[in-house]
mmCIF file of C-alpha atoms in Angstrom:
data_model
loop_
_atom_site.group_PDB
_atom_site.id
_atom_site.type_symbol
_atom_site.label_atom_id
_atom_site.label_comp_id
_atom_site.label_asym_id
_atom_site.label_seq_id
_atom_site.Cartn_x
_atom_site.Cartn_y
_atom_site.Cartn_z
ATOM 1 C CA UNK A 1 13.521 8.539 3.531
ATOM 2 C CA UNK A 2 14.984 6.748 6.140
ATOM 3 C CA UNK A 3 14.987 6.613 9.967
ATOM 4 C CA UNK A 4 16.517 4.556 12.652
ATOM 5 C CA UNK A 5 15.466 4.760 16.522
ATOM 6 C CA UNK A 6 17.281 3.557 19.229
ATOM 7 C CA UNK A 7 17.498 4.482 23.147
ATOM 8 C CA UNK A 8 19.349 7.331 24.320
ATOM 9 C CA UNK A 9 20.807 6.134 27.375
ATOM 10 C CA UNK A 10 20.862 2.592 29.429
ATOM 11 C CA UNK A 11 22.781 2.249 32.809
ATOM 12 C CA UNK A 12 24.063 -1.052 34.080
ATOM 13 C CA UNK A 13 26.322 -2.697 36.558
ATOM 14 C CA UNK A 14 29.670 -4.326 35.979
ATOM 15 C CA UNK A 15 29.048 -7.932 34.855
ATOM 16 C CA UNK A 16 25.286 -7.440 33.608
ATOM 17 C CA UNK A 17 24.173 -7.752 30.314
ATOM 18 C CA UNK A 18 22.917 -5.113 27.950
ATOM 19 C CA UNK A 19 20.641 -5.278 24.997
ATOM 20 C CA UNK A 20 20.524 -2.194 22.734
ATOM 21 C CA UNK A 21 17.442 -1.834 20.328
ATOM 22 C CA UNK A 22 17.148 -0.590 16.919
ATOM 23 C CA UNK A 23 14.319 -0.077 14.508
ATOM 24 C CA UNK A 24 14.857 0.971 11.238
ATOM 25 C CA UNK A 25 12.552 2.422 8.161
ATOM 26 C CA UNK A 26 14.622 2.332 5.082
ATOM 27 C CA UNK A 27 13.404 1.669 1.176
ATOM 28 C CA UNK A 28 16.767 -0.091 0.549
ATOM 29 C CA UNK A 29 18.248 -2.105 3.098
ATOM 30 C CA UNK A 30 21.007 -3.911 2.914
ATOM 31 C CA UNK A 31 22.540 -4.670 6.343
ATOM 32 C CA UNK A 32 22.893 -3.285 9.916
ATOM 33 C CA UNK A 33 26.104 -2.129 11.522
ATOM 34 C CA UNK A 34 27.111 -1.485 15.212
ATOM 35 C CA UNK A 35 29.879 1.195 16.022
ATOM 36 C CA UNK A 36 31.265 2.151 19.452
ATOM 37 C CA UNK A 37 32.482 5.464 20.236
ATOM 38 C CA UNK A 38 33.921 6.312 23.614
ATOM 39 C CA UNK A 39 33.999 9.933 24.751
ATOM 40 C CA UNK A 40 36.668 11.943 22.582
ATOM 41 C CA UNK A 41 37.404 9.077 20.192
ATOM 42 C CA UNK A 42 36.291 8.114 16.718
ATOM 43 C CA UNK A 43 33.506 5.533 16.030
ATOM 44 C CA UNK A 44 35.015 1.835 15.622
ATOM 45 C CA UNK A 45 33.193 -1.074 13.944
ATOM 46 C CA UNK A 46 31.545 -3.736 16.378
ATOM 47 C CA UNK A 47 29.616 -5.949 14.450
ATOM 48 C CA UNK A 48 27.377 -6.643 11.172
ATOM 49 C CA UNK A 49 24.341 -8.331 10.237
ATOM 50 C CA UNK A 50 23.088 -8.669 6.459
ATOM 51 C CA UNK A 51 21.008 -12.105 6.961
ATOM 52 C CA UNK A 52 18.648 -12.682 9.994
ATOM 53 C CA UNK A 53 20.014 -14.066 13.145
ATOM 54 C CA UNK A 54 22.899 -13.886 15.729
ATOM 55 C CA UNK A 55 26.523 -12.736 15.052
ATOM 56 C CA UNK A 56 28.653 -13.279 18.168
ATOM 57 C CA UNK A 57 31.796 -11.902 18.349
ATOM 58 C CA UNK A 58 33.432 -12.212 21.838
ATOM 59 C CA UNK A 59 31.307 -10.633 24.609
ATOM 60 C CA UNK A 60 29.233 -8.833 21.865
ATOM 61 C CA UNK A 61 26.754 -10.298 19.932
ATOM 62 C CA UNK A 62 24.549 -8.328 17.493
ATOM 63 C CA UNK A 63 20.982 -9.927 15.981
ATOM 64 C CA UNK A 64 18.998 -8.969 13.064
ATOM 65 C CA UNK A 65 15.573 -9.536 11.521
ATOM 66 C CA UNK A 66 14.853 -7.994 8.383
ATOM 67 C CA UNK A 67 10.957 -8.952 8.565
ATOM 68 C CA UNK A 68 10.528 -6.857 11.605
ATOM 69 C CA UNK A 69 13.125 -4.384 10.606
ATOM 70 C CA UNK A 70 14.709 -4.685 14.106
ATOM 71 C CA UNK A 71 18.217 -5.357 15.303
ATOM 72 C CA UNK A 72 19.679 -5.513 18.637
ATOM 73 C CA UNK A 73 23.520 -5.333 20.083
ATOM 74 C CA UNK A 74 23.991 -7.505 23.290
ATOM 75 C CA UNK A 75 26.764 -6.523 25.364
ATOM 76 C CA UNK A 76 27.646 -9.314 27.713
ATOM 77 C CA UNK A 77 29.914 -9.481 30.965
ATOM 78 C CA UNK A 78 29.813 -5.297 31.238
ATOM 79 C CA UNK A 79 32.914 -4.025 32.065
ATOM 80 C CA UNK A 80 33.760 -0.305 32.989
ATOM 81 C CA UNK A 81 35.720 0.060 29.618
ATOM 82 C CA UNK A 82 32.416 -0.633 27.785
ATOM 83 C CA UNK A 83 31.074 2.854 28.809
ATOM 84 C CA UNK A 84 30.657 4.434 25.719
ATOM 85 C CA UNK A 85 27.969 5.399 22.723
ATOM 86 C CA UNK A 86 27.067 2.646 20.487
ATOM 87 C CA UNK A 87 25.244 3.355 17.211
ATOM 88 C CA UNK A 88 23.397 1.191 14.721
ATOM 89 C CA UNK A 89 23.718 2.145 11.285
ATOM 90 C CA UNK A 90 21.831 0.931 8.143
ATOM 91 C CA UNK A 91 23.652 -0.055 5.077
ATOM 92 C CA UNK A 92 21.552 1.316 1.924
ATOM 93 C CA UNK A 93 21.611 0.020 -1.397
ATOM 94 C CA UNK A 94 21.997 2.917 -3.551
ATOM 95 C CA UNK A 95 22.757 2.871 -7.293
ATOM 96 C CA UNK A 96 26.266 4.848 -7.047
ATOM 97 C CA UNK A 97 27.129 2.641 -4.175
ATOM 98 C CA UNK A 98 26.227 1.594 -0.496
ATOM 99 C CA UNK A 99 26.312 3.750 2.492
ATOM 100 C CA UNK A 100 25.742 3.824 6.069
ATOM 101 C CA UNK A 101 22.934 6.176 7.855
ATOM 102 C CA UNK A 102 23.775 6.201 11.475
ATOM 103 C CA UNK A 103 21.262 6.330 14.318
ATOM 104 C CA UNK A 104 21.374 8.730 17.219
ATOM 105 C CA UNK A 105 23.481 6.639 19.522
ATOM 106 C CA UNK A 106 22.799 4.916 23.158
ATOM 107 C CA UNK A 107 24.996 6.097 25.682
ATOM 108 C CA UNK A 108 25.931 3.087 28.069
ATOM 109 C CA UNK A 109 26.989 3.883 31.608
ATOM 110 C CA UNK A 110 28.576 0.962 33.454
ATOM 111 C CA UNK A 111 28.652 1.267 37.084
ATOM 112 C CA UNK A 112 30.843 -0.450 39.824
ATOM 113 C CA UNK B 1 49.303 1.879 7.472
ATOM 114 C CA UNK B 2 48.741 3.782 10.514
ATOM 115 C CA UNK B 3 44.987 4.363 9.616
ATOM 116 C CA UNK B 4 42.927 7.334 8.778
ATOM 117 C CA UNK B 5 44.458 10.789 9.366
ATOM 118 C CA UNK B 6 42.855 13.903 9.633
ATOM 119 C CA UNK B 7 44.324 17.693 9.801
ATOM 120 C CA UNK B 8 43.745 19.938 11.661
ATOM 121 C CA UNK B 9 42.278 18.331 14.865
ATOM 122 C CA UNK B 10 41.200 21.571 16.009
ATOM 123 C CA UNK B 11 40.086 24.943 14.141
ATOM 124 C CA UNK B 12 38.572 27.825 15.350
ATOM 125 C CA UNK B 13 37.704 30.299 13.240
ATOM 126 C CA UNK B 14 35.706 33.623 12.945
ATOM 127 C CA UNK B 15 32.112 33.750 11.199
ATOM 128 C CA UNK B 16 32.498 34.305 7.506
ATOM 129 C CA UNK B 17 35.797 32.666 6.800
ATOM 130 C CA UNK B 18 36.589 29.665 4.832
ATOM 131 C CA UNK B 19 38.051 26.734 6.211
ATOM 132 C CA UNK B 20 39.658 23.497 4.800
ATOM 133 C CA UNK B 21 39.960 20.040 6.394
ATOM 134 C CA UNK B 22 42.124 17.038 5.068
ATOM 135 C CA UNK B 23 41.724 13.723 5.214
ATOM 136 C CA UNK B 24 43.794 10.671 4.201
ATOM 137 C CA UNK B 25 42.338 7.666 4.246
ATOM 138 C CA UNK B 26 43.748 3.920 4.545
ATOM 139 C CA UNK B 27 45.922 3.624 1.323
ATOM 140 C CA UNK B 28 44.400 0.751 -0.248
ATOM 141 C CA UNK B 29 40.733 1.930 0.436
ATOM 142 C CA UNK B 30 38.848 3.274 -2.816
ATOM 143 C CA UNK B 31 35.954 4.333 -0.781
ATOM 144 C CA UNK B 32 36.053 7.771 1.413
ATOM 145 C CA UNK B 33 33.219 9.233 3.499
ATOM 146 C CA UNK B 34 32.845 12.557 5.234
ATOM 147 C CA UNK B 35 30.720 12.956 8.067
ATOM 148 C CA UNK B 36 29.322 15.681 10.846
ATOM 149 C CA UNK B 37 28.702 14.827 14.404
ATOM 150 C CA UNK B 38 27.494 17.166 17.200
ATOM 151 C CA UNK B 39 27.305 16.073 20.828
ATOM 152 C CA UNK B 40 24.832 13.356 21.741
ATOM 153 C CA UNK B 41 24.172 12.858 18.299
ATOM 154 C CA UNK B 42 25.211 10.039 15.480
ATOM 155 C CA UNK B 43 27.553 10.891 12.734
ATOM 156 C CA UNK B 44 25.436 12.692 9.807
ATOM 157 C CA UNK B 45 26.178 12.035 6.653
ATOM 158 C CA UNK B 46 27.904 14.664 4.319
ATOM 159 C CA UNK B 47 29.188 13.160 0.831
ATOM 160 C CA UNK B 48 31.119 10.482 -0.186
ATOM 161 C CA UNK B 49 33.872 9.230 -3.033
ATOM 162 C CA UNK B 50 34.877 6.239 -5.119
ATOM 163 C CA UNK B 51 38.529 7.143 -5.754
ATOM 164 C CA UNK B 52 38.469 10.387 -7.440
ATOM 165 C CA UNK B 53 34.305 10.270 -7.855
ATOM 166 C CA UNK B 54 32.074 11.764 -5.723
ATOM 167 C CA UNK B 55 28.976 9.543 -5.603
ATOM 168 C CA UNK B 56 26.692 11.610 -3.898
ATOM 169 C CA UNK B 57 26.162 14.580 -1.771
ATOM 170 C CA UNK B 58 23.439 15.096 1.130
ATOM 171 C CA UNK B 59 20.673 17.180 0.055
ATOM 172 C CA UNK B 60 20.756 18.436 3.761
ATOM 173 C CA UNK B 61 24.220 20.188 2.749
ATOM 174 C CA UNK B 62 24.342 23.669 1.532
ATOM 175 C CA UNK B 63 26.454 25.043 -1.248
ATOM 176 C CA UNK B 64 28.769 26.344 0.963
ATOM 177 C CA UNK B 65 30.141 22.749 1.605
ATOM 178 C CA UNK B 66 32.226 21.287 -1.473
ATOM 179 C CA UNK B 67 34.421 18.042 -1.098
ATOM 180 C CA UNK B 68 37.301 16.970 -3.444
ATOM 181 C CA UNK B 69 39.630 14.092 -4.005
ATOM 182 C CA UNK B 70 41.552 14.693 -6.624
ATOM 183 C CA UNK B 71 43.780 11.986 -7.014
ATOM 184 C CA UNK B 72 41.589 9.357 -5.658
ATOM 185 C CA UNK B 73 44.023 9.507 -2.456
ATOM 186 C CA UNK B 74 43.682 12.123 0.236
ATOM 187 C CA UNK B 75 40.171 14.504 0.189
ATOM 188 C CA UNK B 76 39.542 18.005 1.292
ATOM 189 C CA UNK B 77 36.349 19.478 2.914
ATOM 190 C CA UNK B 78 36.088 23.015 2.450
ATOM 191 C CA UNK B 79 33.296 25.223 4.228
ATOM 192 C CA UNK B 80 32.782 28.706 2.776
ATOM 193 C CA UNK B 81 31.173 31.795 4.963
ATOM 194 C CA UNK B 82 31.296 29.624 8.036
ATOM 195 C CA UNK B 83 28.554 30.129 10.202
ATOM 196 C CA UNK B 84 27.859 29.465 14.022
ATOM 197 C CA UNK B 85 25.743 26.256 13.105
ATOM 198 C CA UNK B 86 28.514 25.176 11.277
ATOM 199 C CA UNK B 87 30.689 24.057 14.760
ATOM 200 C CA UNK B 88 30.544 20.129 14.894
ATOM 201 C CA UNK B 89 33.256 17.497 14.600
ATOM 202 C CA UNK B 90 34.110 16.460 11.272
ATOM 203 C CA UNK B 91 34.885 13.019 10.791
ATOM 204 C CA UNK B 92 36.397 11.181 7.773
ATOM 205 C CA UNK B 93 36.282 7.178 7.143
ATOM 206 C CA UNK B 94 37.269 4.860 4.563
ATOM 207 C CA UNK B 95 36.600 1.445 3.309
ATOM 208 C CA UNK B 96 37.082 -0.862 0.772
ATOM 209 C CA UNK B 97 34.270 -1.384 -2.234
ATOM 210 C CA UNK B 98 32.058 -4.159 -0.920
ATOM 211 C CA UNK B 99 32.750 -3.623 2.425
ATOM 212 C CA UNK B 100 30.808 -0.477 3.135
ATOM 213 C CA UNK B 101 29.557 -1.856 6.289
ATOM 214 C CA UNK B 102 32.929 -1.761 8.045
ATOM 215 C CA UNK B 103 34.277 1.943 7.810
ATOM 216 C CA UNK B 104 37.468 2.744 9.314
ATOM 217 C CA UNK B 105 37.075 6.440 10.918
ATOM 218 C CA UNK B 106 39.574 9.249 11.663
ATOM 219 C CA UNK B 107 40.148 11.150 14.791
ATOM 220 C CA UNK B 108 38.070 13.848 13.300
ATOM 221 C CA UNK B 109 38.668 17.642 13.081
ATOM 222 C CA UNK B 110 36.877 19.836 15.500
ATOM 223 C CA UNK B 111 35.604 22.868 14.050
ATOM 224 C CA UNK B 112 34.423 25.907 16.404
ATOM 225 C CA UNK B 113 32.931 29.005 14.826
ATOM 226 C CA UNK B 114 32.930 32.147 16.810
#
């Protein structure tokens, strides 16, 4: 089977940096995606890593270490609008076609 | 294209009734996914399609759940003999083949079973 672990909640102040870790176990790993979901909203794609290393997209960066089965999402220069839930999702190789399995999510609360 | 749409947005039903939800994906997307999400949890995979073919159905899904995508465009998810435990947000997403990491989600259908 597969499993993903990420912290349930993180609190930080505006302007700070937050790192959300994600560890995973899966038999057919292909890549790691990150999604953001505001309360009452739909998940939206943030970032993706298929290879080891850092991917930077504006204030958000994502890192992957395939050998450690570990990744993280880095949120820099936190803004109030970044208060949301963040999900890591493993892309698994399946014979029928790749699919995503989501973690339980990390709720980020940004305080003034 | 305005993105993924789902109807209805909210559904309240009595236990034992059948319900059907509809999802209209982004038009050029051949992959379509259904998820269920409860409060404080991540989206839980239910099933997915490539065009009209159903590729996989979650082993956790009971036989009361069925999904179709008859013409490879919109999809329906039916729950028969609803139970209170079925209360959740039902999310639909779509993607291109080969870009399964980048899924576009609809606003969801919130089901409440009383």
